[in-house]
């Protein structure tokens, strides 16, 4: 009950703090420009936003570095804020953050409350299992009785819930995608459904999860990533323009080479 009351209070706060957005006719960009910082909501998500193993105080990743480059173009300072993914819309609308930039899948239901940038990266949902079960879980049908784990309210969770082959499957929701791999490794889950860009960067030989693997040939859904802004925000167009400039000058291509599991959609023009 406390959780419901807390959520309703947060939602009410969000509704009351939509000033500064396009919905009121005031400039969201001026709000950000005046304070000089763009607060960017993230979760830790390798290879998009994570701490450098060689320098644990330094945040790196495709999204982190692309956001830094965009902010440099816009003349504002990026400030990365770890958020509860379940509460991302409330955090955005209450102005705890100014955007969500964390490998967020563009979904129709999110478009009702969030404005998205142009798609900047492709993605799909894949199944990760323990290598010891390689001969057990080879198709979705073979996973029908398995214990699934996915990030709460994520594209992965929605793809499990929406799969005809997985009807009746047991699904556990966790707070962050990285937690799904911990559940899998500990044996409390059989199949983790996560973003392909994270899966291919995080499991297999040479990683901390060398005993885990991606089940090849299973793609639960193909998606596109976008950056989320307040509904009606005039920051969206400015970021879109900066993204295109960074595609044109080779910055996006350089980041794609640095983080090869990412599938950028931005192409140079002109």
mmCIF file of C-alpha atoms in Angstrom:
data_model
loop_
_atom_site.group_PDB
_atom_site.id
_atom_site.type_symbol
_atom_site.label_atom_id
_atom_site.label_comp_id
_atom_site.label_asym_id
_atom_site.label_seq_id
_atom_site.Cartn_x
_atom_site.Cartn_y
_atom_site.Cartn_z
ATOM 1 C CA UNK A 1 0.000 0.000 0.000
ATOM 2 C CA UNK A 2 2.846 2.366 0.885
ATOM 3 C CA UNK A 3 4.381 1.740 -2.541
ATOM 4 C CA UNK A 4 1.088 2.682 -4.270
ATOM 5 C CA UNK A 5 0.691 5.857 -2.206
ATOM 6 C CA UNK A 6 4.307 6.783 -2.891
ATOM 7 C CA UNK A 7 3.822 6.290 -6.616
ATOM 8 C CA UNK A 8 0.633 8.360 -6.675
ATOM 9 C CA UNK A 9 2.374 11.154 -4.802
ATOM 10 C CA UNK A 10 5.254 11.070 -7.263
ATOM 11 C CA UNK A 11 2.841 11.123 -10.181
ATOM 12 C CA UNK A 12 1.046 14.116 -8.701
ATOM 13 C CA UNK A 13 4.353 15.887 -8.248
ATOM 14 C CA UNK A 14 5.229 15.113 -11.860
ATOM 15 C CA UNK A 15 1.944 16.543 -13.093
ATOM 16 C CA UNK A 16 2.527 19.711 -11.118
ATOM 17 C CA UNK A 17 6.066 20.202 -12.371
ATOM 18 C CA UNK A 18 5.534 20.072 -16.097
ATOM 19 C CA UNK A 19 6.234 23.801 -16.323
ATOM 20 C CA UNK A 20 9.220 24.578 -18.512
ATOM 21 C CA UNK A 21 8.094 22.034 -21.110
ATOM 22 C CA UNK A 22 6.496 22.501 -24.481
ATOM 23 C CA UNK A 23 3.109 21.673 -22.960
ATOM 24 C CA UNK A 24 3.011 25.103 -21.265
ATOM 25 C CA UNK A 25 4.563 27.016 -24.129
ATOM 26 C CA UNK A 26 7.714 27.646 -22.096
ATOM 27 C CA UNK A 27 11.103 26.492 -23.327
ATOM 28 C CA UNK A 28 12.532 23.315 -21.834
ATOM 29 C CA UNK A 29 15.797 24.146 -23.592
ATOM 30 C CA UNK A 30 15.981 27.539 -21.813
ATOM 31 C CA UNK A 31 15.467 25.733 -18.485
ATOM 32 C CA UNK A 32 18.455 23.452 -19.226
ATOM 33 C CA UNK A 33 20.530 26.275 -20.700
ATOM 34 C CA UNK A 34 19.951 28.514 -17.675
ATOM 35 C CA UNK A 35 21.184 25.879 -15.231
ATOM 36 C CA UNK A 36 23.995 24.862 -17.588
ATOM 37 C CA UNK A 37 23.582 21.120 -17.133
ATOM 38 C CA UNK A 38 21.674 18.334 -18.851
ATOM 39 C CA UNK A 39 20.711 15.736 -16.249
ATOM 40 C CA UNK A 40 20.832 12.356 -17.970
ATOM 41 C CA UNK A 41 18.986 9.409 -16.425
ATOM 42 C CA UNK A 42 20.796 6.077 -16.735
ATOM 43 C CA UNK A 43 21.175 2.621 -15.281
ATOM 44 C CA UNK A 44 24.468 0.735 -15.423
ATOM 45 C CA UNK A 45 24.263 -1.102 -18.736
ATOM 46 C CA UNK A 46 27.403 -2.381 -20.475
ATOM 47 C CA UNK A 47 28.280 -1.273 -23.185
ATOM 48 C CA UNK A 48 26.019 1.816 -23.047
ATOM 49 C CA UNK A 49 26.716 3.282 -19.592
ATOM 50 C CA UNK A 50 29.119 1.602 -17.141
ATOM 51 C CA UNK A 51 32.182 2.243 -15.005
ATOM 52 C CA UNK A 52 35.629 1.744 -16.516
ATOM 53 C CA UNK A 53 37.197 -1.436 -15.027
ATOM 54 C CA UNK A 54 40.564 0.356 -15.129
ATOM 55 C CA UNK A 55 39.172 3.487 -13.438
ATOM 56 C CA UNK A 56 36.100 2.640 -11.314
ATOM 57 C CA UNK A 57 35.232 6.326 -10.835
ATOM 58 C CA UNK A 58 34.958 6.988 -14.578
ATOM 59 C CA UNK A 59 31.687 6.410 -16.421
ATOM 60 C CA UNK A 60 32.167 5.213 -20.002
ATOM 61 C CA UNK A 61 30.163 3.523 -22.753
ATOM 62 C CA UNK A 62 28.576 4.241 -26.109
ATOM 63 C CA UNK A 63 25.667 6.230 -24.669
ATOM 64 C CA UNK A 64 27.830 8.003 -22.094
ATOM 65 C CA UNK A 65 30.358 9.186 -24.646
ATOM 66 C CA UNK A 66 27.758 10.053 -27.269
ATOM 67 C CA UNK A 67 25.883 12.099 -24.657
ATOM 68 C CA UNK A 68 29.094 13.898 -23.708
ATOM 69 C CA UNK A 69 29.712 14.725 -27.367
ATOM 70 C CA UNK A 70 26.148 16.010 -27.817
ATOM 71 C CA UNK A 71 26.422 18.177 -24.693
ATOM 72 C CA UNK A 72 29.683 19.631 -26.003
ATOM 73 C CA UNK A 73 27.841 20.615 -29.201
ATOM 74 C CA UNK A 74 25.034 22.183 -27.174
ATOM 75 C CA UNK A 75 27.310 23.999 -24.739
ATOM 76 C CA UNK A 76 25.985 22.357 -21.568
ATOM 77 C CA UNK A 77 27.551 20.011 -19.016
ATOM 78 C CA UNK A 78 26.301 16.408 -18.854
ATOM 79 C CA UNK A 79 25.325 15.152 -15.398
ATOM 80 C CA UNK A 80 24.646 11.417 -15.236
ATOM 81 C CA UNK A 81 22.078 10.280 -12.671
ATOM 82 C CA UNK A 82 21.380 6.617 -11.847
ATOM 83 C CA UNK A 83 17.624 6.050 -11.742
ATOM 84 C CA UNK A 84 15.135 3.328 -10.926
ATOM 85 C CA UNK A 85 14.097 2.179 -14.426
ATOM 86 C CA UNK A 86 10.549 1.515 -13.207
ATOM 87 C CA UNK A 87 10.237 5.209 -12.311
ATOM 88 C CA UNK A 88 11.924 6.709 -15.378
ATOM 89 C CA UNK A 89 8.854 8.611 -16.604
ATOM 90 C CA UNK A 90 8.143 10.083 -13.163
ATOM 91 C CA UNK A 91 11.814 11.061 -12.780
ATOM 92 C CA UNK A 92 11.687 12.804 -16.157
ATOM 93 C CA UNK A 93 8.433 14.653 -15.615
ATOM 94 C CA UNK A 94 9.365 15.775 -12.097
ATOM 95 C CA UNK A 95 12.609 17.243 -13.514
ATOM 96 C CA UNK A 96 14.846 15.009 -11.415
ATOM 97 C CA UNK A 97 16.394 14.353 -14.834
ATOM 98 C CA UNK A 98 16.126 16.082 -18.221
ATOM 99 C CA UNK A 99 16.346 13.026 -20.457
ATOM 100 C CA UNK A 100 16.624 9.238 -20.404
ATOM 101 C CA UNK A 101 19.674 8.035 -22.335
ATOM 102 C CA UNK A 102 20.329 4.403 -21.584
ATOM 103 C CA UNK A 103 19.630 2.108 -24.501
ATOM 104 C CA UNK A 104 15.907 2.782 -24.164
ATOM 105 C CA UNK A 105 13.707 0.994 -26.661
ATOM 106 C CA UNK A 106 11.220 3.209 -28.487
ATOM 107 C CA UNK A 107 7.810 1.778 -27.514
ATOM 108 C CA UNK A 108 4.369 3.063 -28.507
ATOM 109 C CA UNK A 109 3.103 3.081 -24.919
ATOM 110 C CA UNK A 110 6.042 5.261 -23.851
ATOM 111 C CA UNK A 111 5.300 7.755 -26.629
ATOM 112 C CA UNK A 112 2.174 8.788 -24.718
ATOM 113 C CA UNK A 113 4.319 10.403 -22.009
ATOM 114 C CA UNK A 114 7.781 10.799 -23.593
ATOM 115 C CA UNK A 115 9.139 12.486 -26.717
ATOM 116 C CA UNK A 116 11.836 10.425 -28.426
ATOM 117 C CA UNK A 117 14.853 11.511 -30.406
ATOM 118 C CA UNK A 118 15.530 10.015 -33.810
ATOM 119 C CA UNK A 119 16.449 6.312 -33.499
ATOM 120 C CA UNK A 120 20.203 6.198 -32.993
ATOM 121 C CA UNK A 121 20.837 2.471 -32.519
ATOM 122 C CA UNK A 122 19.248 -0.862 -33.350
ATOM 123 C CA UNK A 123 18.709 -3.739 -30.963
ATOM 124 C CA UNK A 124 16.910 -7.010 -30.364
ATOM 125 C CA UNK A 125 16.015 -9.135 -27.351
ATOM 126 C CA UNK A 126 18.001 -12.346 -26.958
ATOM 127 C CA UNK A 127 18.018 -15.277 -24.547
ATOM 128 C CA UNK A 128 21.066 -15.905 -22.347
ATOM 129 C CA UNK A 129 21.560 -19.261 -20.634
ATOM 130 C CA UNK A 130 24.193 -21.200 -18.752
ATOM 131 C CA UNK A 131 26.486 -23.101 -21.123
ATOM 132 C CA UNK A 132 25.683 -26.264 -19.201
ATOM 133 C CA UNK A 133 22.142 -26.004 -20.610
ATOM 134 C CA UNK A 134 23.212 -25.501 -24.218
ATOM 135 C CA UNK A 135 21.573 -28.737 -25.346
ATOM 136 C CA UNK A 136 18.454 -28.176 -23.207
ATOM 137 C CA UNK A 137 17.370 -24.704 -24.316
ATOM 138 C CA UNK A 138 17.709 -24.446 -28.080
ATOM 139 C CA UNK A 139 14.312 -23.014 -29.104
ATOM 140 C CA UNK A 140 11.550 -20.961 -27.506
ATOM 141 C CA UNK A 141 9.411 -24.103 -27.336
ATOM 142 C CA UNK A 142 12.103 -25.883 -25.308
ATOM 143 C CA UNK A 143 12.063 -22.952 -22.846
ATOM 144 C CA UNK A 144 8.317 -23.068 -22.180
ATOM 145 C CA UNK A 145 8.813 -24.491 -18.674
ATOM 146 C CA UNK A 146 11.937 -22.498 -17.839
ATOM 147 C CA UNK A 147 12.354 -19.824 -15.181
ATOM 148 C CA UNK A 148 12.828 -16.477 -16.949
ATOM 149 C CA UNK A 149 14.299 -13.269 -15.603
ATOM 150 C CA UNK A 150 14.185 -9.800 -17.178
ATOM 151 C CA UNK A 151 14.416 -6.169 -16.147
ATOM 152 C CA UNK A 152 11.094 -4.847 -14.830
ATOM 153 C CA UNK A 153 9.027 -2.946 -17.410
ATOM 154 C CA UNK A 154 11.676 -3.575 -20.062
ATOM 155 C CA UNK A 155 11.377 -4.660 -23.668
ATOM 156 C CA UNK A 156 12.743 -8.026 -22.538
ATOM 157 C CA UNK A 157 9.959 -8.528 -19.994
ATOM 158 C CA UNK A 158 7.313 -7.439 -22.503
ATOM 159 C CA UNK A 159 8.681 -9.826 -25.140
ATOM 160 C CA UNK A 160 8.418 -12.789 -22.759
ATOM 161 C CA UNK A 161 4.891 -11.816 -21.710
ATOM 162 C CA UNK A 162 3.843 -11.358 -25.330
ATOM 163 C CA UNK A 163 5.305 -14.596 -26.702
ATOM 164 C CA UNK A 164 2.798 -17.304 -27.654
ATOM 165 C CA UNK A 165 5.488 -19.958 -27.242
ATOM 166 C CA UNK A 166 6.210 -18.818 -23.675
ATOM 167 C CA UNK A 167 2.648 -18.545 -22.382
ATOM 168 C CA UNK A 168 2.607 -19.628 -18.767
ATOM 169 C CA UNK A 169 6.367 -19.218 -18.375
ATOM 170 C CA UNK A 170 7.527 -18.120 -14.920
ATOM 171 C CA UNK A 171 8.961 -14.588 -15.148
ATOM 172 C CA UNK A 172 10.880 -12.793 -12.400
ATOM 173 C CA UNK A 173 11.411 -9.045 -12.753
ATOM 174 C CA UNK A 174 14.602 -7.434 -11.424
ATOM 175 C CA UNK A 175 15.637 -3.811 -11.124
ATOM 176 C CA UNK A 176 18.373 -3.694 -13.785
ATOM 177 C CA UNK A 177 19.483 -5.738 -16.793
ATOM 178 C CA UNK A 178 22.836 -6.545 -15.177
ATOM 179 C CA UNK A 179 20.914 -8.212 -12.314
ATOM 180 C CA UNK A 180 19.479 -10.777 -14.735
ATOM 181 C CA UNK A 181 22.949 -12.205 -15.317
ATOM 182 C CA UNK A 182 23.562 -12.487 -11.567
ATOM 183 C CA UNK A 183 20.302 -14.422 -11.218
ATOM 184 C CA UNK A 184 21.305 -16.704 -14.077
ATOM 185 C CA UNK A 185 24.787 -17.310 -12.698
ATOM 186 C CA UNK A 186 23.453 -18.076 -9.219
ATOM 187 C CA UNK A 187 21.032 -20.649 -10.624
ATOM 188 C CA UNK A 188 17.819 -18.904 -9.546
ATOM 189 C CA UNK A 189 16.827 -18.470 -13.208
ATOM 190 C CA UNK A 190 17.257 -20.559 -16.341
ATOM 191 C CA UNK A 191 16.919 -17.910 -19.064
ATOM 192 C CA UNK A 192 17.691 -14.194 -18.994
ATOM 193 C CA UNK A 193 16.120 -12.000 -21.680
ATOM 194 C CA UNK A 194 18.186 -8.872 -22.283
ATOM 195 C CA UNK A 195 19.267 -6.481 -25.010
ATOM 196 C CA UNK A 196 21.572 -8.019 -27.606
ATOM 197 C CA UNK A 197 24.024 -5.121 -27.335
ATOM 198 C CA UNK A 198 24.486 -5.924 -23.644
ATOM 199 C CA UNK A 199 24.477 -9.697 -24.070
ATOM 200 C CA UNK A 200 27.232 -9.829 -26.687
ATOM 201 C CA UNK A 201 29.374 -7.408 -24.681
ATOM 202 C CA UNK A 202 28.877 -9.131 -21.323
ATOM 203 C CA UNK A 203 28.870 -12.924 -21.710
ATOM 204 C CA UNK A 204 31.163 -15.576 -23.150
ATOM 205 C CA UNK A 205 34.914 -15.992 -23.307
ATOM 206 C CA UNK A 206 36.960 -13.150 -21.887
ATOM 207 C CA UNK A 207 34.111 -11.736 -19.779
ATOM 208 C CA UNK A 208 33.054 -12.052 -16.140
ATOM 209 C CA UNK A 209 30.307 -14.383 -17.350
ATOM 210 C CA UNK A 210 32.344 -16.866 -19.361
ATOM 211 C CA UNK A 211 29.997 -19.658 -18.246
ATOM 212 C CA UNK A 212 27.000 -17.970 -19.923
ATOM 213 C CA UNK A 213 26.046 -17.845 -23.612
ATOM 214 C CA UNK A 214 23.551 -16.306 -26.011
ATOM 215 C CA UNK A 215 21.192 -18.815 -27.646
ATOM 216 C CA UNK A 216 21.769 -18.147 -31.330
ATOM 217 C CA UNK A 217 18.836 -18.004 -33.702
ATOM 218 C CA UNK A 218 16.309 -16.623 -31.192
ATOM 219 C CA UNK A 219 15.313 -12.981 -31.604
ATOM 220 C CA UNK A 220 12.299 -12.125 -29.481
ATOM 221 C CA UNK A 221 11.922 -8.679 -31.001
ATOM 222 C CA UNK A 222 13.801 -6.183 -33.120
ATOM 223 C CA UNK A 223 13.881 -2.649 -31.768
ATOM 224 C CA UNK A 224 15.316 0.819 -32.013
ATOM 225 C CA UNK A 225 16.865 2.887 -29.249
ATOM 226 C CA UNK A 226 15.925 6.521 -28.678
ATOM 227 C CA UNK A 227 16.635 9.251 -26.136
ATOM 228 C CA UNK A 228 13.601 10.201 -24.059
ATOM 229 C CA UNK A 229 12.603 13.806 -23.300
ATOM 230 C CA UNK A 230 9.667 15.482 -21.604
ATOM 231 C CA UNK A 231 6.548 15.597 -23.766
ATOM 232 C CA UNK A 232 6.682 18.676 -25.965
ATOM 233 C CA UNK A 233 10.304 19.469 -25.060
ATOM 234 C CA UNK A 234 12.209 21.690 -27.504
ATOM 235 C CA UNK A 235 15.449 19.956 -26.445
ATOM 236 C CA UNK A 236 14.555 17.005 -28.677
ATOM 237 C CA UNK A 237 15.133 18.874 -31.950
ATOM 238 C CA UNK A 238 18.419 20.323 -30.697
ATOM 239 C CA UNK A 239 19.721 16.897 -29.731
ATOM 240 C CA UNK A 240 18.592 15.433 -33.068
ATOM 241 C CA UNK A 241 20.565 18.128 -34.871
ATOM 242 C CA UNK A 242 23.649 17.476 -32.722
ATOM 243 C CA UNK A 243 23.389 13.727 -33.353
ATOM 244 C CA UNK A 244 23.394 14.309 -37.105
ATOM 245 C CA UNK A 245 26.436 16.587 -36.811
ATOM 246 C CA UNK A 246 28.250 13.842 -34.878
ATOM 247 C CA UNK A 247 27.326 11.297 -37.542
ATOM 248 C CA UNK A 248 28.650 13.649 -40.217
ATOM 249 C CA UNK A 249 31.982 14.325 -38.483
ATOM 250 C CA UNK A 250 32.749 10.641 -37.824
ATOM 251 C CA UNK A 251 32.210 10.642 -34.044
ATOM 252 C CA UNK A 252 29.401 8.051 -34.201
ATOM 253 C CA UNK A 253 31.436 5.751 -36.447
ATOM 254 C CA UNK A 254 34.412 5.989 -34.073
ATOM 255 C CA UNK A 255 32.220 5.065 -31.092
ATOM 256 C CA UNK A 256 30.728 2.137 -33.022
ATOM 257 C CA UNK A 257 34.240 0.849 -33.665
ATOM 258 C CA UNK A 258 35.090 1.242 -29.975
ATOM 259 C CA UNK A 259 31.893 -0.557 -28.885
ATOM 260 C CA UNK A 260 31.350 -3.187 -31.635
ATOM 261 C CA UNK A 261 28.237 -4.808 -30.121
ATOM 262 C CA UNK A 262 26.294 -1.559 -30.654
ATOM 263 C CA UNK A 263 24.343 -1.248 -33.921
ATOM 264 C CA UNK A 264 24.241 2.495 -34.744
ATOM 265 C CA UNK A 265 21.534 3.730 -37.112
ATOM 266 C CA UNK A 266 22.870 7.278 -37.582
ATOM 267 C CA UNK A 267 24.477 7.812 -40.994
ATOM 268 C CA UNK A 268 26.519 10.711 -42.334
ATOM 269 C CA UNK A 269 24.697 13.036 -44.733
ATOM 270 C CA UNK A 270 25.935 15.652 -47.167
#
